[in-house]
Short mmCIF file of C-alpha atoms (C1' of nucleotides) in Angstrom, two decimals:
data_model
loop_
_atom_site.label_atom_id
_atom_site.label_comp_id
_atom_site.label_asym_id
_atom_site.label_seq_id
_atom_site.Cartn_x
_atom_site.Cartn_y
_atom_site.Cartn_z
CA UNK G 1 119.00 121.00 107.35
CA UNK G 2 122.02 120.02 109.10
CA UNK G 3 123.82 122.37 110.30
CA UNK G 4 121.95 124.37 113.73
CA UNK G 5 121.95 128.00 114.95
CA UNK G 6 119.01 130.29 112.99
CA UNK G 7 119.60 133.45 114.54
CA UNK G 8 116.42 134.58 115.21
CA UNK G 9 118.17 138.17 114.58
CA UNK G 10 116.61 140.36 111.90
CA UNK G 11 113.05 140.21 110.23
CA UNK G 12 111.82 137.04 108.67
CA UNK G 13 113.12 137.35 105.19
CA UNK G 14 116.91 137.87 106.42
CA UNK G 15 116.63 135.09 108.61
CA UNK G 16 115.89 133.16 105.79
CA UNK G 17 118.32 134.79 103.43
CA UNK G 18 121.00 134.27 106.36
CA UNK G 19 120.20 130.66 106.42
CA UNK G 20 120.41 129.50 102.85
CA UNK G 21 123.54 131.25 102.83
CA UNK G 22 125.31 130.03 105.74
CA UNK G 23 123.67 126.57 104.15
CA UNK G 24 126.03 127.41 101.14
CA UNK G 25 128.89 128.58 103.00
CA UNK G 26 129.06 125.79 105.42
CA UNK G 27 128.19 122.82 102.93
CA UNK G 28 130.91 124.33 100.74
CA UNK G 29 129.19 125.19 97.76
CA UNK G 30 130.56 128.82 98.46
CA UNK G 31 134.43 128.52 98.98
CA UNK G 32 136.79 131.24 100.14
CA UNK G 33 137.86 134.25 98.39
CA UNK G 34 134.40 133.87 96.53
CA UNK G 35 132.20 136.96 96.01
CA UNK G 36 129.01 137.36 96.89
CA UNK G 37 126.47 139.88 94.42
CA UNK G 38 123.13 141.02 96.49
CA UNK G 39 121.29 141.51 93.30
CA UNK G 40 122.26 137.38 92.49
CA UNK G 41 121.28 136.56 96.35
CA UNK G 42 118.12 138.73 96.12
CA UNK G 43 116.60 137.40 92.35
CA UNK G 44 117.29 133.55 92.89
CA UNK G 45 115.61 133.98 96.49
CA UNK G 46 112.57 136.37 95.07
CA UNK G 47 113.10 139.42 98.20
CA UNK G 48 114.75 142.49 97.57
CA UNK G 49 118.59 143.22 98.29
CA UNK G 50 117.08 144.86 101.43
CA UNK G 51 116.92 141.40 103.34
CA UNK G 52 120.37 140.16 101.66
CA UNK G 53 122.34 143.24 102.99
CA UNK G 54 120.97 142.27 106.54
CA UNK G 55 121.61 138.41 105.74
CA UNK G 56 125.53 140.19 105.22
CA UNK G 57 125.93 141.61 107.99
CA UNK G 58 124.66 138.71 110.12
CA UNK G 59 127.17 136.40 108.43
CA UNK G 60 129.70 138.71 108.84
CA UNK G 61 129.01 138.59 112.56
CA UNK G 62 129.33 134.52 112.47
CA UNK G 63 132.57 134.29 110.94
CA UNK G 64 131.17 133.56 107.62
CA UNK G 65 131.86 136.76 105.54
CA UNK G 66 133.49 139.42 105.40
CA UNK G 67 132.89 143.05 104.27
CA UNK G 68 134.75 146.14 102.22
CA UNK G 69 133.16 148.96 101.88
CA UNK G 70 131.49 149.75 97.78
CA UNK G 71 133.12 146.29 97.21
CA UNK G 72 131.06 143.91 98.84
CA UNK G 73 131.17 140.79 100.44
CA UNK G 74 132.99 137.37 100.33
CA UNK G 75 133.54 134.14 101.81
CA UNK G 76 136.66 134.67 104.11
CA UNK G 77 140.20 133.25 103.39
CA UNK G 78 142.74 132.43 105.81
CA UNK G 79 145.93 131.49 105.94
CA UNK G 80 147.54 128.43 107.89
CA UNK G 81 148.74 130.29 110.39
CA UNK G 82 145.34 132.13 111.09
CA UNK G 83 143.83 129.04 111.03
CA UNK G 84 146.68 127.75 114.24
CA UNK G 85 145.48 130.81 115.57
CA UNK G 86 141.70 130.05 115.48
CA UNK G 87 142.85 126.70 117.01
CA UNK G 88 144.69 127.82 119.34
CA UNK G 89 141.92 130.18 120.69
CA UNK G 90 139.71 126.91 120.64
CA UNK G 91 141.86 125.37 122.94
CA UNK G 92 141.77 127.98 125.02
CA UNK G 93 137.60 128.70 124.87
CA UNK G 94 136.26 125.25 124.31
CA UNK G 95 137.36 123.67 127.85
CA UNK G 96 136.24 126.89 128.99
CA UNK G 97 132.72 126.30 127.48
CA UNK G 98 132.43 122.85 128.58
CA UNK G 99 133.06 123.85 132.27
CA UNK G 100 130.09 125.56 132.15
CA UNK G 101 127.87 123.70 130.77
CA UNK G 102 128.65 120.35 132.22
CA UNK G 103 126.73 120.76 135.40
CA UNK G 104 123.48 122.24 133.21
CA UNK G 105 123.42 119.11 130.90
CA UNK G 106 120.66 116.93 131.75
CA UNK G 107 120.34 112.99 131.47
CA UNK G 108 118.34 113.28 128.38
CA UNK G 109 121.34 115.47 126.79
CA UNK G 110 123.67 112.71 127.58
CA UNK G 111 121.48 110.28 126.05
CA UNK G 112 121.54 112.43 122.72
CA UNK G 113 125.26 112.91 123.12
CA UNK G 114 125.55 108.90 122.77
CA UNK G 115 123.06 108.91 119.84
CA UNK G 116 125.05 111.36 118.31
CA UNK G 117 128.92 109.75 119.10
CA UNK G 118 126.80 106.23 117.92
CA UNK G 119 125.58 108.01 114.55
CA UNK G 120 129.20 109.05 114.07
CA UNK G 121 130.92 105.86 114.04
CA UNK G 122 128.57 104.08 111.78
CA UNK G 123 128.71 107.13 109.42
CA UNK G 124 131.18 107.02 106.18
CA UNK G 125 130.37 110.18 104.71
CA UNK G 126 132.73 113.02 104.73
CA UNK G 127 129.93 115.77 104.35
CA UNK G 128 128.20 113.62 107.10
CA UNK G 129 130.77 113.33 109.27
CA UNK G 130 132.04 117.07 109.48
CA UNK G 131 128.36 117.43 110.77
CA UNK G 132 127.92 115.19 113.05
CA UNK G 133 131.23 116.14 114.89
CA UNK G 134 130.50 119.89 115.20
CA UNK G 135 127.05 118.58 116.59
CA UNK G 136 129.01 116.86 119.21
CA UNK G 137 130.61 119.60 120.43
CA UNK G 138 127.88 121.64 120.29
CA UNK G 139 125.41 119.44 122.29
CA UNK G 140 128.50 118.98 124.79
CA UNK G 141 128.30 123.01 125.04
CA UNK G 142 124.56 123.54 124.84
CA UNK G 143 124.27 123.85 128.85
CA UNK G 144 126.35 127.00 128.86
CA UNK G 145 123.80 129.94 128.09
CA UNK G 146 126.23 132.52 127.95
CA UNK G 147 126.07 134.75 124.91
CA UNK G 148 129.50 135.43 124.37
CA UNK G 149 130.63 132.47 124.79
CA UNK G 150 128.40 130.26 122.63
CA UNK G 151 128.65 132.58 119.77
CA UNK G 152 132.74 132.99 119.53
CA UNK G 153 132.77 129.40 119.52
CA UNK G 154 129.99 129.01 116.94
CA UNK G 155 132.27 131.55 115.22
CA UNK G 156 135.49 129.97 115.41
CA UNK G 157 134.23 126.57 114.09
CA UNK G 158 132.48 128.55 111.31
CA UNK G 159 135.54 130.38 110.03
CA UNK G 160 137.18 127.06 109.98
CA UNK G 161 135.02 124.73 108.51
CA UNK G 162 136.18 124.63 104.99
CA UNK G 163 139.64 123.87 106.16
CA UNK G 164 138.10 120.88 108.16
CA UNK G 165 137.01 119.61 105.05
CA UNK G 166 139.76 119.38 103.36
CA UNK G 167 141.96 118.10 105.82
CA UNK G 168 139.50 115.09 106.68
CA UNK G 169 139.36 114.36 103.12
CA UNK G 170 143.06 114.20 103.09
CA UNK G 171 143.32 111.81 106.39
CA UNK G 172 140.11 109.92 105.72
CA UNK G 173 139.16 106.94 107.31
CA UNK G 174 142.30 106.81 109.72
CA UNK G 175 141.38 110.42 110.60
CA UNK G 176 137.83 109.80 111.91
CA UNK G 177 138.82 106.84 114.12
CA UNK G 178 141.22 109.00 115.99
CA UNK G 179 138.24 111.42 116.62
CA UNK G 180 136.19 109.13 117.77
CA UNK G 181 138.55 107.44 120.20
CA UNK G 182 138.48 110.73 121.58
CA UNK G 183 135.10 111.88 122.01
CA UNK G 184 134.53 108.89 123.95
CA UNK G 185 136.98 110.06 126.15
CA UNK G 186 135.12 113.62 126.60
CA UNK G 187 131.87 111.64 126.47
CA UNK G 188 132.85 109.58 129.74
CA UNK G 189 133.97 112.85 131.03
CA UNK G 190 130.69 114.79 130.31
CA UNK G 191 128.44 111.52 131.90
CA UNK G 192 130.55 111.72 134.82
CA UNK G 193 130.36 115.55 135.18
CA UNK G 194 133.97 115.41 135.79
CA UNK G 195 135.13 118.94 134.82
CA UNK G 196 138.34 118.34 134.73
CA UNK G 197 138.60 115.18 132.93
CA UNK G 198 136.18 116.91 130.45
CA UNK G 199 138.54 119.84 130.09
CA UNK G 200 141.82 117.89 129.49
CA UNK G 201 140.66 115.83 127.27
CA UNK G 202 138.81 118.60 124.89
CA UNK G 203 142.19 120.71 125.09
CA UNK G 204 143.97 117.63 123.83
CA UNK G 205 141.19 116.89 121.39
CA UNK G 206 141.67 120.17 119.95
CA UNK G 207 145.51 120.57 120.40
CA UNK G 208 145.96 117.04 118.15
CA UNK G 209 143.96 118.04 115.73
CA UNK G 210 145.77 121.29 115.84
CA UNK G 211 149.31 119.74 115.60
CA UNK G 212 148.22 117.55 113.02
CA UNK G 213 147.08 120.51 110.58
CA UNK G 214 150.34 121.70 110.97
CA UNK G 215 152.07 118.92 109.27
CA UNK G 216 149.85 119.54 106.47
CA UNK G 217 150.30 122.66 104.29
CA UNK G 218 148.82 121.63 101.34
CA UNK G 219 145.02 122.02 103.19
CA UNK G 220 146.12 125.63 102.75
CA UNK G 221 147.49 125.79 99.09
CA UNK G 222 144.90 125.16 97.20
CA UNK G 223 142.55 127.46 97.47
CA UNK G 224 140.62 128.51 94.41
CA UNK G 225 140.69 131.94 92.84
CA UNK X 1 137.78 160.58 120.09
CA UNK X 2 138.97 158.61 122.54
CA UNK X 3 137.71 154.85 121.81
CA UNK X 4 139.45 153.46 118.76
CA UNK X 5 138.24 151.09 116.11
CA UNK X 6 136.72 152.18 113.74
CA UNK X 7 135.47 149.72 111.26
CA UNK X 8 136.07 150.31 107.85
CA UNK X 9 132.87 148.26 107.35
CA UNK X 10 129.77 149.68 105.59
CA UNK X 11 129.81 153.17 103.58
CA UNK X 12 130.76 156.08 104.82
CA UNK X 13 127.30 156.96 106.67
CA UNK X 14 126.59 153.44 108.15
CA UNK X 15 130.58 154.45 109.60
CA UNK X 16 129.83 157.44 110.72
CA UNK X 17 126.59 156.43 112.82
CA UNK X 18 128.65 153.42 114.45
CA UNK X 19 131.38 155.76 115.70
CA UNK X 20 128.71 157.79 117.04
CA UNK X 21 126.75 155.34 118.87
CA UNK X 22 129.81 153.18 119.60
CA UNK X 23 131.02 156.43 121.51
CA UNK X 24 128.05 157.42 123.38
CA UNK X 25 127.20 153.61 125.00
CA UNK X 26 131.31 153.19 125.51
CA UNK X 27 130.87 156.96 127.04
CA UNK X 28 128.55 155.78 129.08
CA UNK X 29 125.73 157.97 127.87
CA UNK X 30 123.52 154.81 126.65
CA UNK X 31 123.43 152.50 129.30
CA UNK X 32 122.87 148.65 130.17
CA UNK X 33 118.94 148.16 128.60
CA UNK X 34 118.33 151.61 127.06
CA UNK X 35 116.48 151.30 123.69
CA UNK X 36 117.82 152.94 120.23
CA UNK X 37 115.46 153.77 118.25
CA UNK X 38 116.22 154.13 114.54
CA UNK X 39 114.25 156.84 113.50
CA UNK X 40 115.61 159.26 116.58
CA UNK X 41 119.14 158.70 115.85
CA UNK X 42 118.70 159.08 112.18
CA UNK X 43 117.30 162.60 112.90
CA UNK X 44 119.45 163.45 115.03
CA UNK X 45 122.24 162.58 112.21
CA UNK X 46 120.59 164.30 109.67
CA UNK X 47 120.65 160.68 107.78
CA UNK X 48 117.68 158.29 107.05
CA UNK X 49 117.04 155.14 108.70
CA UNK X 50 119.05 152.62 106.57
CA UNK X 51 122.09 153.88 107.41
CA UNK X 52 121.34 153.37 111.05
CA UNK X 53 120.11 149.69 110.44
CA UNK X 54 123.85 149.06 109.09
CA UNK X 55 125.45 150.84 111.71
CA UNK X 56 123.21 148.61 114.32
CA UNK X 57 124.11 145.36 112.87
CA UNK X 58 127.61 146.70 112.82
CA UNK X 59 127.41 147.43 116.88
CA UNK X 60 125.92 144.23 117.01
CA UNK X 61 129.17 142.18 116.10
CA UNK X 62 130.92 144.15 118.22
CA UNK X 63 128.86 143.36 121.26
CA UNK X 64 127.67 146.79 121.90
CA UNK X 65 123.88 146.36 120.95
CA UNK X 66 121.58 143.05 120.70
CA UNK X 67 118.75 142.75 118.97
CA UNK X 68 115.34 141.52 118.73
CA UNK X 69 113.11 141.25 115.58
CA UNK X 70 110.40 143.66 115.51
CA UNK X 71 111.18 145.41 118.56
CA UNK X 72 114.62 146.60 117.59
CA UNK X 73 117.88 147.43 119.11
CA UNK X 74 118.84 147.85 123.10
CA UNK X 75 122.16 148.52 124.95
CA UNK X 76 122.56 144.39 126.69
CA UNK X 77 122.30 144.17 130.26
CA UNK X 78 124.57 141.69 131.96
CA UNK X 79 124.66 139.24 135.04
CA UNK X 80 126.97 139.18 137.23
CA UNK X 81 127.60 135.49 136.17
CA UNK X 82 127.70 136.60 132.36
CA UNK X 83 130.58 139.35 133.06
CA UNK X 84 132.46 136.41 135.06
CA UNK X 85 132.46 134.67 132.48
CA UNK X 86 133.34 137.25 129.87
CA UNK X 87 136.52 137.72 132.39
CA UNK X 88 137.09 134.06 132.22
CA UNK X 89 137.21 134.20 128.46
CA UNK X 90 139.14 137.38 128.83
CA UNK X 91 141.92 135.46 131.11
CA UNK X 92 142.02 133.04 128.35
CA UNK X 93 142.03 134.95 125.23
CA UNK X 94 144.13 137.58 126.08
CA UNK X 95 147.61 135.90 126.81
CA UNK X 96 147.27 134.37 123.44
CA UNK X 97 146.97 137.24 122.06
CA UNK X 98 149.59 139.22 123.42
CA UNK X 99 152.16 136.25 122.85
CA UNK X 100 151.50 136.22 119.20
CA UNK X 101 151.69 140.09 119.37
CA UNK X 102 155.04 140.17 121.54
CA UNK X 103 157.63 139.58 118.60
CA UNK X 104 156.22 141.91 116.87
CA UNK X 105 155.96 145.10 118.38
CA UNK X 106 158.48 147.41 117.78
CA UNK X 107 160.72 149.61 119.84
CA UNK X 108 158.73 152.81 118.65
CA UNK X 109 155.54 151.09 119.70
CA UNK X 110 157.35 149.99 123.17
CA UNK X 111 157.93 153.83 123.87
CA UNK X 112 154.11 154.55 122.96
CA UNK X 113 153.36 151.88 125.23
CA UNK X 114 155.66 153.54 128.35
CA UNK X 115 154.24 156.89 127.27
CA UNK X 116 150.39 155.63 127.67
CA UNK X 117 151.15 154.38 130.97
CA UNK X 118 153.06 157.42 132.40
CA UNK X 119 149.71 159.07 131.34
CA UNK X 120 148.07 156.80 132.79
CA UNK X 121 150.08 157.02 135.87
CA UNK X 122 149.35 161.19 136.05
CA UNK X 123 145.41 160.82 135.28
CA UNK X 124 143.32 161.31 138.40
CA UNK X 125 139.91 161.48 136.24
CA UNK X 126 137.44 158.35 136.00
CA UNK X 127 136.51 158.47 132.48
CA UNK X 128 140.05 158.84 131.20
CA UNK X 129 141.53 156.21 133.05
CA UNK X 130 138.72 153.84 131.44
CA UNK X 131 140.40 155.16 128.20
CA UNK X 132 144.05 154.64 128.87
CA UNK X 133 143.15 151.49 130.20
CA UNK X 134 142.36 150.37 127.77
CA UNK X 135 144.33 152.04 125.17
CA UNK X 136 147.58 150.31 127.58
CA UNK X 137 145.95 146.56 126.97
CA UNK X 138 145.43 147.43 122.97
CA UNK X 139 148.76 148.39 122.40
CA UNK X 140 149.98 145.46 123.83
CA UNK X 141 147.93 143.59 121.58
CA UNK X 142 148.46 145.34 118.34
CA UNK X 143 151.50 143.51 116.73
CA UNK X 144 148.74 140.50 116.86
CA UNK X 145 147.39 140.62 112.82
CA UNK X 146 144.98 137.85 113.83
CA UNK X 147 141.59 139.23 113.18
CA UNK X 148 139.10 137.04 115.02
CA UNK X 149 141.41 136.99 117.75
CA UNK X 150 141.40 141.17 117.85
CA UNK X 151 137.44 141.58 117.29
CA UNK X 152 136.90 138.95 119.71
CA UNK X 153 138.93 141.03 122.60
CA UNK X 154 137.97 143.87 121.48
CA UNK X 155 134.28 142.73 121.64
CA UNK X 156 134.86 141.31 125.33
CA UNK X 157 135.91 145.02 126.74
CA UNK X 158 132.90 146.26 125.18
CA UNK X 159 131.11 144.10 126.93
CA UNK X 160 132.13 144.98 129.90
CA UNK X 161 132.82 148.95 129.83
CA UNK X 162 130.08 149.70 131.80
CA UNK X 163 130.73 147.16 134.39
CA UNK X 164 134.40 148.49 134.53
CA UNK X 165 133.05 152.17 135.08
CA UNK X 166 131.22 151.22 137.74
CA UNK X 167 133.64 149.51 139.69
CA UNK X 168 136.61 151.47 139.25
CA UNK X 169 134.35 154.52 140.44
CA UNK X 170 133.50 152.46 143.55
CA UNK X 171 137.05 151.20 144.17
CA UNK X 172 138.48 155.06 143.42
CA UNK X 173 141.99 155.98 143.58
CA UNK X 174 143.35 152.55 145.81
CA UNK X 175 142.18 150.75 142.85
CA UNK X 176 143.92 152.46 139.82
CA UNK X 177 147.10 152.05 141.81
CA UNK X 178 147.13 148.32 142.06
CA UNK X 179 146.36 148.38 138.27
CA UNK X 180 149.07 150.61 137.82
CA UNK X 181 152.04 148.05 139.46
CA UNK X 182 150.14 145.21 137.77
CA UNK X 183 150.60 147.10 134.03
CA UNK X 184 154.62 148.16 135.17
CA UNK X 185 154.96 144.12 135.24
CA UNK X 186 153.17 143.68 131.71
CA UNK X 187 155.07 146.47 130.43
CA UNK X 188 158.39 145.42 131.34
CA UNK X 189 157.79 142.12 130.25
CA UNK X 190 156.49 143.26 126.94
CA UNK X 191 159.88 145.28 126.33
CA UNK X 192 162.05 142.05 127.27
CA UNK X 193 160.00 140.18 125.32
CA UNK X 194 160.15 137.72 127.48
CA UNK X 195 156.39 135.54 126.61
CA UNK X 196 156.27 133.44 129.51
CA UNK X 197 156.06 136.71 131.96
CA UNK X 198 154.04 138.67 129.87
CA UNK X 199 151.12 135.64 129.77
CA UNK X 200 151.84 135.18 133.21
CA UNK X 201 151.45 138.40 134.18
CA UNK X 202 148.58 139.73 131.88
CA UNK X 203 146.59 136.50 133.17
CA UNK X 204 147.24 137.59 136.72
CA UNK X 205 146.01 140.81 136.28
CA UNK X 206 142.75 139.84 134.49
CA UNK X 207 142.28 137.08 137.00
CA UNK X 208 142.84 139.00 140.11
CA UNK X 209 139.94 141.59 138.59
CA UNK X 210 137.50 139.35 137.89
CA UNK X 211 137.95 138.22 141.49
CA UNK X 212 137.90 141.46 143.36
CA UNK X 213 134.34 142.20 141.22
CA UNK X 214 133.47 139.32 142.75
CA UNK X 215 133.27 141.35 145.82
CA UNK X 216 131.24 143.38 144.62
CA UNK X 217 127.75 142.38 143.27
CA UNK X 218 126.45 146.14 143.84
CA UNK X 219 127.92 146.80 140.64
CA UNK X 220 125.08 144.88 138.92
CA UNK X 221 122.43 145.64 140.77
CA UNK X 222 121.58 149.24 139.97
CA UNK X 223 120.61 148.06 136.56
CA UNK X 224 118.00 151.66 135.39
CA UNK X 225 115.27 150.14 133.66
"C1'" DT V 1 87.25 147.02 140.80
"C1'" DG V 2 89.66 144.18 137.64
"C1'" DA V 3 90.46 141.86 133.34
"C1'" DC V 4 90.00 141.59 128.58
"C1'" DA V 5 89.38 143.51 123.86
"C1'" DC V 6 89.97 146.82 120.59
"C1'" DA V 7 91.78 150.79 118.35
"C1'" DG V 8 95.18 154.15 117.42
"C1'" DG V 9 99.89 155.52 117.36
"C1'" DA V 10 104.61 154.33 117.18
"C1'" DT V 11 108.36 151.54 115.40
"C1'" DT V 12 110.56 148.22 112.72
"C1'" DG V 13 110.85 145.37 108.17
"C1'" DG V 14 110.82 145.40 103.09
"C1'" DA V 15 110.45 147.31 98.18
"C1'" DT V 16 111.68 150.52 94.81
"C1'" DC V 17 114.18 154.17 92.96
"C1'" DC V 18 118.30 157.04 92.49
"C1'" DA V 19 123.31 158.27 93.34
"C1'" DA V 20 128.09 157.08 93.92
"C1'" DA V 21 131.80 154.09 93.60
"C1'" DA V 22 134.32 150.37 91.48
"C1'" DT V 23 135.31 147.29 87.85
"C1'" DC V 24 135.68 146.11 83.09
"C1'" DT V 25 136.39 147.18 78.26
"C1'" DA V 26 137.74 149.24 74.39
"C1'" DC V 27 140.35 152.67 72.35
"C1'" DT V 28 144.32 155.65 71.55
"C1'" DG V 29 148.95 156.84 71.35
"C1'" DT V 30 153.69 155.60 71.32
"C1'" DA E 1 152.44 144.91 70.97
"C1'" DC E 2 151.66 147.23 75.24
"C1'" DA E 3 150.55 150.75 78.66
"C1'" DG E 4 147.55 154.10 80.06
"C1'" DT E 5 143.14 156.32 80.03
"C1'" DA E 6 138.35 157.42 79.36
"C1'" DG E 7 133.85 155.79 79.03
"C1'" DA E 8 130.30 152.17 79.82
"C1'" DT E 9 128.58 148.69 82.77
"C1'" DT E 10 128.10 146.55 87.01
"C1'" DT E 11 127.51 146.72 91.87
"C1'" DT E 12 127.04 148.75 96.21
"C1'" DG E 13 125.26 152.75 99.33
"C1'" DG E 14 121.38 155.77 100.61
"C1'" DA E 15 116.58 157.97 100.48
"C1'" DT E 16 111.80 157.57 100.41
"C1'" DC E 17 107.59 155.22 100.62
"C1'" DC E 18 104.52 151.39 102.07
"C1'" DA E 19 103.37 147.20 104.92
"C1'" DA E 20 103.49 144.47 109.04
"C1'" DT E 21 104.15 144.18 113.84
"C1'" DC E 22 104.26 145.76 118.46
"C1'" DC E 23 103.02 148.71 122.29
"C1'" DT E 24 99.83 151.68 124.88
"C1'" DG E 25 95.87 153.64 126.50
"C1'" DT E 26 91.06 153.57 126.78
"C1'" DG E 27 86.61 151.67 127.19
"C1'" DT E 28 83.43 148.00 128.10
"C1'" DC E 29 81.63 144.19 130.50
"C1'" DA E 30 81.50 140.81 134.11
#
DNA sequence: TGACACAGGATTGGATCCAAAATCTACTGT
DNA sequence: ACAGTAGATTTTGGATCCAATCCTGTGTCA
């Protein structure tokens, strides 16, 4: 599996639950505004809905659900402007993150940061791709070991992830390049362990990206259900 | 009750237990590293145990209780570094949210706002002053509609509450003065709506607290446990 | 005397059953 | 034909019981 973080939270069977949902979420085989039935979760995965109502609440802690009370749980939907929002509070955390962790990240780290940013530009996948850029950013954060921290960010990238999607689909090929460009910019900065290079150019990484979503309203409009 | 929030998550048991427990560790009466055990607060509650696992995952989220697989829930002890940190985030964070909030606030809410502070102004007693505090910052926050943005706040002074008690009880009166000036600034700001003050100034104030604890690593070292 | 092993108790994790709430459907009345 | 309502079905919330894991204290042996 792809996509990291198996919150060793909870007994063995929600951990599992948790991460073949958060599989389903993430990948995008669960959208937003969809529901989500224990009894369904619980049958096709063979545990009771003991483990799924755990799995629930973990999710819900990651951004990746959300809960009403005798109603139940779906996937989360947002709307543009909560989405600037979550950007905005990227810009704001993310440099913050990096700052930390810069000075932590070993040589072998920054060898896997340049596998990674190599893997990237060869790739041509979407699915790939939306991957392999949150693992970027993730291995660029991995030295920070604060709590807090690591899991808002975790958070904010989760609640956004289906909105990625659709907006890389809609720039493409043109879209990734500009990415790239720009991790190699916060990839200098990182080998260097120049903190404020590596700050200013994440906050610009993010703001773009930001300022670019805005322009595009349709990411927003079609969401199903 | 003093301490707001109260998550219209989970049935009306799994509620009920969280406001509990979310009152006694923001009271202070669970502290940094106690354990919870399920079974005692259950009793106590007159409820059985599932009800309690809810209302643990529930604190969880909010960053009042961490837990570990088989061994169950405890209260998190902080570093020193960690709670920098969380004030770092908190600098960050927290001017975002009150410009998105500032337009929205209304004149009835700007009179709640002058009346918390005049309270705040006449309180002479530890505890309550934690309250208005923070009741003060929440307001100011409360035209915001952005809901990661509000957990995640809301889940950094959790965090923290203990750490605050302990230093404002060591820095005494002297202490909730310079608070005091520093909130007339916010809070005039706020009512002109003027954003670039009100960042300015809620920044400042965060900043210049996370500095003076700074001071004062005694606050972290009395850990019980 | 100290370290290791084992056993018993304590505590959490999971399954099943029942109750309450919400949603859906079909019917009735106008 | 349509709105409103009552009943049936679905789905979530909670209680109780059993299983697995962890912790603690004691005893044995080097």
């Amino acid at each position: 599996m792809s996509t990291q973080q198996t919150t060793d939270t909870g007994g063995a069977a929600s951990a599992r639950v948790a991460a073949y949902l958060r599989e389903a979420i993430l990948g995008g085989q669960l959208k937003p505004g969809d529901r989500i039935r224990q009894e369904e979760v619980a049958e096709r995965f063979g545990a009771s809905r003991l483990p799924v109502r755990e799995a629930l609440r973990m999710l819900e802690a990651e951004g990746l659900t959300e809960h009403e009370p005798n109603k139940g749980a779906r996937v989360p939907r947002l709307t543009q402007h909560e989405v600037e929002v979550i950007y905005r509070m990227r810009e704001r955390l993310e440099p913050l993150a990096l700052v930390e962790s810069l000075p932590l990240l070993t040589e072998a780290e920054h060898a896997e940061l340049e596998d990674v940013q190599r893997r990237i530009e060869e790739n041509t996948d979407l699915e790939r791709f939306l991957d392999l850029d949150r693992e970027f950013h993730m291995l660029t954060y991995s030295g920070c070991g604060i709590d807090p921290l690591n899991s808002m960010v975790t958070r904010l990238w989760n609640s956004t992830q289906h909105y990625r999607r659709s907006y890389v689909a809609l720039g493409g090929r043109s879209r990734m390049w500009v990415v790239n460009s720009e991790h190699r910019l916060i990839l200098d900065a990182v080998v260097r362990r120049d903190p404020i290079d590596a700050e200013r150019f994440v906050e610009g990484h993010i703001r773009r990206t930001r300022i670019e979503l805005g322009h595009h309203p349709e990411v927003f409009d079609g969401n199903p259900r």
